CSV table of C-alpha atoms in Angstrom, one decimal:
chain,number,residue,atom,x,y,z
A,1274,UNK,CA,0.0,0.0,0.0
A,1275,UNK,CA,1.2,3.5,-0.9
A,1276,UNK,CA,-0.4,6.6,0.6
A,1277,UNK,CA,0.2,9.6,-1.7
A,1278,UNK,CA,-2.9,11.7,-1.0
A,1279,UNK,CA,-3.9,13.2,2.4
A,1280,UNK,CA,-7.3,14.8,2.8
A,1281,UNK,CA,-7.9,17.0,5.9
A,1282,UNK,CA,-11.1,18.4,7.3
A,1283,UNK,CA,-10.5,22.0,8.4
A,1284,UNK,CA,-12.7,23.0,11.4
A,1285,UNK,CA,-11.6,21.2,14.5
A,1286,UNK,CA,-9.0,19.2,12.7
A,1287,UNK,CA,-6.4,21.6,11.4
A,1288,UNK,CA,-7.8,24.8,13.0
A,1289,UNK,CA,-9.5,25.2,16.3
A,1290,UNK,CA,-12.7,27.1,15.3
A,1291,UNK,CA,-14.8,25.6,18.1
A,1292,UNK,CA,-15.3,28.8,20.0
A,1293,UNK,CA,-15.9,30.7,16.8
A,1294,UNK,CA,-18.6,28.3,15.7
A,1295,UNK,CA,-20.3,28.0,19.1
A,1296,UNK,CA,-20.4,31.8,19.7
A,1297,UNK,CA,-21.7,32.3,16.1
A,1298,UNK,CA,-24.6,29.9,16.7
A,1299,UNK,CA,-25.3,31.4,20.1
A,1300,UNK,CA,-25.4,34.9,18.7
A,1301,UNK,CA,-27.6,33.8,15.8
A,1302,UNK,CA,-30.2,32.0,18.1
A,1303,UNK,CA,-30.2,34.9,20.4
A,1304,UNK,CA,-30.9,37.3,17.6
A,1305,UNK,CA,-33.5,35.4,15.7
A,1306,UNK,CA,-35.1,33.0,18.2
A,1307,UNK,CA,-34.6,34.9,21.5
A,1308,UNK,CA,-33.1,31.6,22.7
A,1309,UNK,CA,-30.0,30.8,24.8
A,1310,UNK,CA,-28.3,27.5,23.9
A,1311,UNK,CA,-25.5,25.6,25.6
A,1312,UNK,CA,-22.2,24.6,24.1
A,1313,UNK,CA,-23.3,20.9,24.3
A,1314,UNK,CA,-26.5,21.7,22.3
A,1315,UNK,CA,-24.4,23.2,19.5
A,1316,UNK,CA,-21.9,20.3,19.5
A,1317,UNK,CA,-24.7,17.9,18.5
A,1318,UNK,CA,-24.7,19.4,15.0
A,1319,UNK,CA,-20.9,19.9,14.7
A,1320,UNK,CA,-19.7,19.1,11.2
A,1321,UNK,CA,-23.1,19.6,9.6
A,1322,UNK,CA,-23.6,22.0,6.7
A,1323,UNK,CA,-24.7,25.4,8.1
A,1324,UNK,CA,-27.8,25.7,6.0
A,1325,UNK,CA,-29.1,22.3,7.1
A,1326,UNK,CA,-28.6,23.2,10.8
A,1327,UNK,CA,-30.4,26.6,10.4
A,1328,UNK,CA,-33.2,25.2,8.3
A,1329,UNK,CA,-34.0,22.9,11.3
A,1330,UNK,CA,-33.5,25.5,14.0
A,1331,UNK,CA,-34.8,28.7,12.3
A,1332,UNK,CA,-37.5,27.5,9.9
A,1333,UNK,CA,-39.1,30.9,9.4
A,1334,UNK,CA,-35.9,33.0,9.0
A,1335,UNK,CA,-33.3,30.8,7.5
A,1336,UNK,CA,-31.7,33.3,5.1
A,1337,UNK,CA,-31.6,36.0,7.7
A,1338,UNK,CA,-30.1,33.6,10.3
A,1339,UNK,CA,-27.4,32.5,7.8
A,1340,UNK,CA,-26.5,36.1,7.2
A,1341,UNK,CA,-26.3,36.9,10.9
A,1342,UNK,CA,-24.1,33.8,11.5
A,1343,UNK,CA,-21.7,34.6,8.7
A,1344,UNK,CA,-21.5,38.3,9.6
A,1345,UNK,CA,-20.6,37.4,13.2
A,1346,UNK,CA,-17.9,34.9,12.0
A,1347,UNK,CA,-16.4,37.5,9.7
A,1348,UNK,CA,-16.3,40.1,12.5
A,1349,UNK,CA,-14.8,37.7,15.1
A,1350,UNK,CA,-12.7,35.4,13.0
A,1351,UNK,CA,-9.3,36.6,13.9
A,1352,UNK,CA,-10.2,36.9,17.6
A,1353,UNK,CA,-11.5,33.4,18.0
A,1354,UNK,CA,-9.6,31.1,15.6
A,1355,UNK,CA,-6.4,29.3,16.6
A,1356,UNK,CA,-4.3,26.5,15.1
A,1357,UNK,CA,-3.9,23.0,16.7
A,1358,UNK,CA,-0.6,22.0,18.0
A,1359,UNK,CA,1.8,20.6,15.4
A,1360,UNK,CA,-0.4,21.4,12.4
A,1361,UNK,CA,1.9,23.8,10.6
A,1362,UNK,CA,5.0,21.8,11.1
A,1363,UNK,CA,3.6,18.5,10.0
A,1364,UNK,CA,1.6,19.9,7.1
A,1365,UNK,CA,4.8,21.6,5.8
A,1366,UNK,CA,6.8,18.4,6.3
A,1367,UNK,CA,4.3,16.3,4.4
A,1368,UNK,CA,4.2,18.8,1.6
A,1369,UNK,CA,8.0,18.8,1.4
A,1370,UNK,CA,8.0,15.0,1.3
A,1371,UNK,CA,5.9,15.1,-1.8
A,1372,UNK,CA,2.5,14.1,-0.5
A,1373,UNK,CA,-0.4,15.8,-2.2
A,1374,UNK,CA,-2.7,17.5,0.4
A,1375,UNK,CA,-6.3,18.7,0.2
A,1376,UNK,CA,-8.8,20.3,2.5
A,1377,UNK,CA,-12.3,18.9,2.4
A,1378,UNK,CA,-14.5,21.1,4.4
A,1379,UNK,CA,-18.2,22.0,5.1
A,1380,UNK,CA,-17.1,25.6,5.3
A,1381,UNK,CA,-17.5,28.0,2.3
A,1382,UNK,CA,-14.3,28.3,0.2
A,1383,UNK,CA,-13.7,32.0,0.9
A,1384,UNK,CA,-14.0,31.4,4.7
A,1385,UNK,CA,-11.8,28.3,4.6
A,1386,UNK,CA,-9.2,30.0,2.6
A,1387,UNK,CA,-9.2,32.9,5.0
A,1388,UNK,CA,-8.4,30.4,7.8
A,1389,UNK,CA,-5.6,28.8,5.9
A,1390,UNK,CA,-4.1,32.2,5.0
A,1391,UNK,CA,-4.3,33.4,8.5
A,1392,UNK,CA,-1.8,30.7,9.5
A,1393,UNK,CA,0.2,30.8,6.2
A,1394,UNK,CA,-0.9,27.2,5.3
A,1395,UNK,CA,-2.6,27.8,1.9
A,1396,UNK,CA,0.5,27.1,-0.2
A,1397,UNK,CA,0.8,23.5,1.1
A,1398,UNK,CA,-2.6,22.4,-0.3
A,1399,UNK,CA,-3.1,21.4,-3.9
A,1400,UNK,CA,-6.8,21.3,-3.7
A,1401,UNK,CA,-9.7,22.6,-1.5
A,1402,UNK,CA,-13.3,21.3,-1.8
A,1403,UNK,CA,-15.7,23.5,0.2
A,1404,UNK,CA,-19.5,23.7,0.8
A,1405,UNK,CA,-20.0,25.8,-2.4
A,1406,UNK,CA,-18.3,23.2,-4.7
A,1407,UNK,CA,-21.1,20.7,-4.5
A,1408,UNK,CA,-24.6,20.2,-3.2
A,1409,UNK,CA,-23.7,16.8,-1.8
A,1410,UNK,CA,-21.9,17.1,1.5
A,1411,UNK,CA,-20.3,14.9,4.1
A,1412,UNK,CA,-21.1,12.1,5.0
A,1413,UNK,CA,-21.7,11.7,1.3
A,1414,UNK,CA,-18.5,10.7,-0.4
A,1415,UNK,CA,-18.7,13.3,-3.2
A,1416,UNK,CA,-16.4,16.0,-1.6
A,1417,UNK,CA,-13.7,13.4,-1.0
A,1418,UNK,CA,-14.0,12.0,-4.4
A,1419,UNK,CA,-13.9,15.4,-6.0
A,1420,UNK,CA,-10.6,16.2,-4.1
A,1421,UNK,CA,-9.0,13.0,-5.3
A,1422,UNK,CA,-10.1,13.5,-8.8
A,1423,UNK,CA,-8.7,17.0,-8.8
A,1424,UNK,CA,-5.3,15.7,-7.6
A,1425,UNK,CA,-5.3,12.6,-9.9
A,1426,UNK,CA,-5.5,10.1,-7.0
A,1427,UNK,CA,-7.5,7.0,-6.1
A,1428,UNK,CA,-9.2,6.0,-2.8
A,1429,UNK,CA,-6.6,3.2,-2.3
A,1430,UNK,CA,-3.8,5.8,-2.2
A,1431,UNK,CA,-5.5,8.1,0.3
A,1432,UNK,CA,-6.2,8.8,3.9
A,1433,UNK,CA,-8.7,11.2,5.3
A,1434,UNK,CA,-8.4,12.9,8.7
A,1435,UNK,CA,-11.3,14.6,10.5
A,1436,UNK,CA,-12.9,15.3,13.9
A,1437,UNK,CA,-16.5,14.2,13.4
A,1438,UNK,CA,-18.7,11.3,12.4
A,1439,UNK,CA,-19.4,13.2,9.1
A,1440,UNK,CA,-15.7,13.0,8.2
A,1441,UNK,CA,-15.4,9.3,9.1
A,1442,UNK,CA,-18.4,8.3,7.1
A,1443,UNK,CA,-17.4,10.5,4.2
A,1444,UNK,CA,-14.0,8.6,4.0
A,1445,UNK,CA,-15.7,5.2,4.5
A,1446,UNK,CA,-18.3,5.9,1.8
A,1447,UNK,CA,-15.5,6.9,-0.6
A,1448,UNK,CA,-13.4,3.8,0.2
A,1449,UNK,CA,-10.7,5.9,1.9
A,1450,UNK,CA,-8.8,5.0,5.1
A,1451,UNK,CA,-10.3,7.1,7.9
A,1452,UNK,CA,-8.6,8.7,10.8
A,1453,UNK,CA,-10.2,10.8,13.6
A,1454,UNK,CA,-8.3,13.3,15.8
A,1455,UNK,CA,-8.6,12.8,19.6
A,1456,UNK,CA,-8.7,16.6,20.0
A,1457,UNK,CA,-12.2,16.7,18.6
A,1458,UNK,CA,-14.6,18.8,20.6
A,1459,UNK,CA,-17.0,15.8,20.5
A,1460,UNK,CA,-17.0,13.1,23.2
A,1461,UNK,CA,-15.2,9.9,21.9
A,1462,UNK,CA,-18.5,7.9,22.1
A,1463,UNK,CA,-20.0,10.1,19.4
A,1464,UNK,CA,-17.4,9.3,16.8
A,1465,UNK,CA,-16.0,5.9,17.9
A,1466,UNK,CA,-19.3,4.3,17.1
A,1467,UNK,CA,-18.5,4.8,13.4
A,1468,UNK,CA,-15.3,2.7,13.8
A,1469,UNK,CA,-12.6,4.9,12.2
A,1470,UNK,CA,-9.5,3.0,11.0
A,1471,UNK,CA,-7.3,5.2,13.2
A,1472,UNK,CA,-7.5,7.6,16.2
A,1473,UNK,CA,-4.6,10.0,16.3
A,1474,UNK,CA,-3.5,11.8,19.4
A,1475,UNK,CA,-1.1,14.2,17.7
A,1476,UNK,CA,-0.1,15.4,14.2
A,1477,UNK,CA,3.2,13.6,14.7
A,1478,UNK,CA,1.3,10.3,15.2
A,1479,UNK,CA,-0.3,10.9,11.8
A,1480,UNK,CA,3.1,10.9,10.2
A,1481,UNK,CA,3.9,7.6,11.9
A,1482,UNK,CA,0.6,6.0,10.7
A,1483,UNK,CA,1.3,7.1,7.1
A,1484,UNK,CA,4.8,5.7,7.3
A,1485,UNK,CA,3.5,2.4,8.7
A,1486,UNK,CA,0.9,2.1,5.9
A,1487,UNK,CA,3.6,2.7,3.3
A,1488,UNK,CA,5.6,-0.1,4.7
A,1489,UNK,CA,2.8,-2.6,4.2
């Protein structure tokens, strides 16, 4: 087996956007529903496409709620976003070793690119598939397949890393090795039920897993 292509989720995997997402939802529900919600309540829909969540929560004001959410994110992006430990170093190393890297995210491309640029990561990724590239989203395999097609790869040559059940299922549905990060904001019982191939405790461990797979 030879791994050549590495697909990363963005939110919660490479970048810590948890507080940004949670505060954005809380602000939106406060504005449109006069409703206070807990962090745990919001975590239940983590990884889901924004429109799907807000269509369920704000049936009568979906477009307005989406606009409120996105405006809050734009205004508070730099204040609330951070990068997970080891991400920049490992991503740079993988790129320099010749691996082809992609971001597969449920975030809009413009917003995802802003996050990558904020931490000077954008040049390491050959491809990015965002929410505006397809109307079929994780856990559907389409976004992962689109990324591989854009890079000229096959599922057998790839591994996909994420932090939610949506990421694990997307990889599995596409026939790609799945890995979940233990720094996910979700409790392990939420994602372990989907039986990812690997659980990684650090970005350095991801490198070890890829090297192990390439020795098989």
